Coordinates of C-alpha atoms in Angstrom, one line a residue:
X1 CA -11.8 15.6 -94.1
X2 CA -10.0 18.4 -92.6
X3 CA -12.5 20.8 -94.5
X4 CA -14.8 20.0 -91.7
X5 CA -12.5 21.7 -89.2
X6 CA -11.9 24.7 -91.7
X7 CA -15.7 25.0 -92.1
X8 CA -16.2 25.2 -88.4
X9 CA -13.5 27.8 -88.0
X10 CA -15.2 29.8 -90.8
X11 CA -18.6 29.7 -89.0
X12 CA -17.1 31.6 -86.2
X13 CA -14.1 33.5 -87.4
X14 CA -12.3 34.8 -90.6
X15 CA -9.3 33.0 -91.5
X16 CA -7.3 32.7 -94.7
X17 CA -6.2 29.5 -96.3
X18 CA -2.7 30.0 -95.5
X19 CA -3.5 30.7 -91.8
X20 CA -5.6 27.5 -91.8
X21 CA -2.9 25.2 -93.2
X22 CA -0.7 26.6 -90.4
X23 CA -3.3 26.0 -87.7
X24 CA -3.9 22.6 -89.2
X25 CA -0.2 21.9 -88.9
X26 CA -0.7 22.1 -84.9
X27 CA -3.0 18.9 -85.1
X28 CA -2.2 15.1 -85.4
X29 CA -4.7 13.0 -87.4
X30 CA -5.3 9.6 -85.6
X31 CA -7.6 6.8 -86.4
X32 CA -9.3 4.4 -84.1
X33 CA -11.0 1.2 -84.3
X34 CA -14.3 0.3 -82.5
X35 CA -14.1 -0.1 -78.9
X36 CA -10.7 1.5 -78.9
X37 CA -10.1 4.3 -76.0
X38 CA -9.2 7.8 -76.9
X39 CA -9.2 8.5 -73.1
X40 CA -9.2 6.1 -70.2
X41 CA -10.1 6.9 -66.4
X42 CA -7.0 7.7 -64.3
X43 CA -4.8 8.3 -67.3
X44 CA -3.3 11.5 -68.4
X45 CA -5.3 13.4 -71.2
X46 CA -3.0 14.9 -73.9
X47 CA -5.5 16.0 -76.5
X48 CA -8.8 17.5 -77.4
X49 CA -10.3 15.7 -80.2
X50 CA -12.2 16.9 -83.3
X51 CA -14.1 14.3 -84.9
X52 CA -13.9 13.8 -88.7
X53 CA -15.8 10.6 -88.8
X54 CA -17.2 7.8 -86.6
X55 CA -19.1 8.1 -83.3
X56 CA -17.5 8.3 -79.6
X57 CA -19.0 8.0 -76.3
X58 CA -17.9 9.7 -73.2
X59 CA -19.0 8.0 -69.9
X60 CA -18.2 7.4 -66.2
X61 CA -18.4 4.2 -64.5
X62 CA -19.7 4.3 -60.9
X63 CA -18.7 1.9 -58.0
X64 CA -21.2 -0.4 -58.9
X65 CA -19.8 -0.7 -62.5
X66 CA -22.7 1.0 -63.9
X67 CA -22.0 3.1 -67.0
X68 CA -23.3 6.6 -67.0
X69 CA -22.9 8.0 -70.5
X70 CA -22.2 11.8 -70.5
X71 CA -22.4 12.5 -74.0
X72 CA -21.7 11.3 -77.6
X73 CA -19.1 12.9 -80.2
X74 CA -20.1 12.4 -84.0
X75 CA -18.6 14.2 -87.0
X76 CA -17.8 17.7 -86.5
X77 CA -17.9 17.4 -82.6
X78 CA -15.1 18.2 -80.1
X79 CA -14.8 15.8 -77.3
X80 CA -12.4 15.2 -74.4
X81 CA -12.1 15.0 -70.6
X82 CA -11.9 18.7 -70.2
X83 CA -11.0 18.9 -66.5
X84 CA -8.0 16.6 -67.4
X85 CA -6.9 18.2 -70.3
X86 CA -7.2 21.9 -69.2
X87 CA -5.8 21.1 -65.6
X88 CA -3.4 18.3 -66.1
X89 CA -5.2 15.8 -63.9
X90 CA -6.1 12.3 -64.4
X91 CA -9.1 11.4 -66.2
X92 CA -12.4 10.7 -64.5
X93 CA -14.1 9.6 -67.8
X94 CA -13.5 7.0 -70.3
X95 CA -13.9 8.0 -74.1
X96 CA -14.2 5.2 -76.6
X97 CA -15.3 4.6 -80.0
X98 CA -18.7 3.1 -81.0
X99 CA -17.3 2.4 -84.6
X100 CA -14.1 3.2 -86.5
X101 CA -13.3 6.8 -85.8
X102 CA -11.0 9.4 -87.3
X103 CA -10.2 12.4 -85.4
X104 CA -7.9 15.5 -85.2
X105 CA -5.9 15.9 -82.0
X106 CA -4.9 19.2 -80.6
X107 CA -2.6 19.2 -77.5
X108 CA -3.2 21.9 -75.0
X109 CA 0.4 23.3 -75.7
X110 CA -0.6 23.7 -79.2
X111 CA -3.9 25.2 -78.5
X112 CA -2.5 27.8 -76.3
X113 CA 0.3 28.7 -78.9
X114 CA -2.3 29.1 -81.5
X115 CA -4.5 31.2 -79.1
X116 CA -1.3 33.5 -78.4
X117 CA -0.5 33.7 -82.0
X118 CA -4.1 34.4 -83.4
X119 CA -6.6 36.4 -81.2
X120 CA -9.3 34.8 -83.7
X121 CA -8.4 31.3 -82.5
X122 CA -8.8 32.1 -78.9
X123 CA -12.2 33.8 -79.8
X124 CA -13.1 30.6 -81.7
X125 CA -12.2 28.2 -78.8
X126 CA -14.1 30.8 -76.2
X127 CA -17.3 30.5 -78.4
X128 CA -17.2 26.5 -78.7
X129 CA -16.7 26.4 -75.0
X130 CA -19.7 28.6 -74.4
X131 CA -21.7 26.6 -76.5
X132 CA -20.6 23.5 -74.9
X133 CA -21.3 24.9 -71.4
X134 CA -25.1 25.5 -72.6
X135 CA -25.4 22.0 -73.9
X136 CA -24.2 20.4 -70.7
X137 CA -26.3 22.6 -68.7
X138 CA -29.2 21.7 -71.0
X139 CA -28.3 17.8 -70.5
X140 CA -28.3 18.3 -66.7
X141 CA -31.5 19.9 -66.5
X142 CA -33.2 17.5 -69.0
X143 CA -32.0 14.7 -66.8
X144 CA -33.2 16.5 -63.7
X145 CA -36.5 17.7 -64.8
X146 CA -37.9 15.5 -67.7
X147 CA -39.6 12.2 -67.9
X148 CA -37.9 9.1 -69.6
X149 CA -40.4 9.7 -72.6
X150 CA -39.3 13.4 -72.7
X151 CA -35.8 12.7 -72.8
X152 CA -36.2 10.1 -75.5
X153 CA -38.3 12.2 -77.5
X154 CA -35.6 15.1 -77.1
X155 CA -32.7 12.7 -78.1
X156 CA -34.8 11.7 -81.3
X157 CA -35.4 15.3 -82.3
X158 CA -31.7 16.5 -81.3
X159 CA -29.8 13.5 -82.9
X160 CA -31.9 11.5 -85.4
X161 CA -29.0 9.9 -87.0
X162 CA -27.8 8.5 -83.7
X163 CA -30.9 6.7 -82.7
X164 CA -30.5 3.9 -85.3
X165 CA -26.6 3.9 -84.9
X166 CA -26.6 3.3 -81.0
X167 CA -26.8 0.0 -79.4
X168 CA -30.1 0.1 -77.2
X169 CA -28.1 -0.5 -74.0
X170 CA -25.9 2.7 -74.8
X171 CA -28.8 5.0 -75.5
X172 CA -30.7 3.6 -72.4
X173 CA -27.5 4.6 -70.3
X174 CA -27.4 8.0 -72.1
X175 CA -31.2 8.5 -71.2
X176 CA -30.7 7.2 -67.7
X177 CA -33.4 4.4 -68.2
X178 CA -33.0 0.6 -68.0
X179 CA -33.1 -1.2 -71.3
X180 CA -36.8 -2.5 -70.6
X181 CA -37.9 1.0 -70.1
X182 CA -36.5 2.0 -73.4
X183 CA -38.0 -1.0 -75.2
X184 CA -41.4 0.4 -74.0
X185 CA -40.5 3.8 -75.4
X186 CA -39.5 2.5 -78.6
X187 CA -42.9 0.6 -78.8
X188 CA -45.0 3.7 -78.1
X189 CA -43.2 5.3 -81.3

């Protein structure tokens, strides 16, 4: 499974097998059960997670106990509460598993160590951060400027494998609609 990470590195930078083995030695492999938390609100965040298998959701719960899903993490994705991870603040979001999940965990200390030792690794993480920033900007713009139907159609287009995998109330929360609205969108397809 760690070949996934190796392939992701190789899409952006050149690394030898020996370098990759050294880089991988800075990660910890963890397995989580369905509904188990990787990150909980108001807790310290130690790791950035690279998803080997499974599906994860990152969400915020407002003062009315309403869940707002920020994003999903599936195989070959990175996920964390980045404000808490980088700035040693307490988490503002929860991240839990929608199914059994296996991840590679990278502490900030090990990330910084690798970036100092390999300029290419710093380049890799900068490129990944740039892509994440663009994806989050697009997510915000979609929420602000698209109809429920347009958001649903974009989700189907961008993440076809997730549509059948996600419980309807989770997908509705991600799209910013009620379950009833989502049911209507399903019936028009």
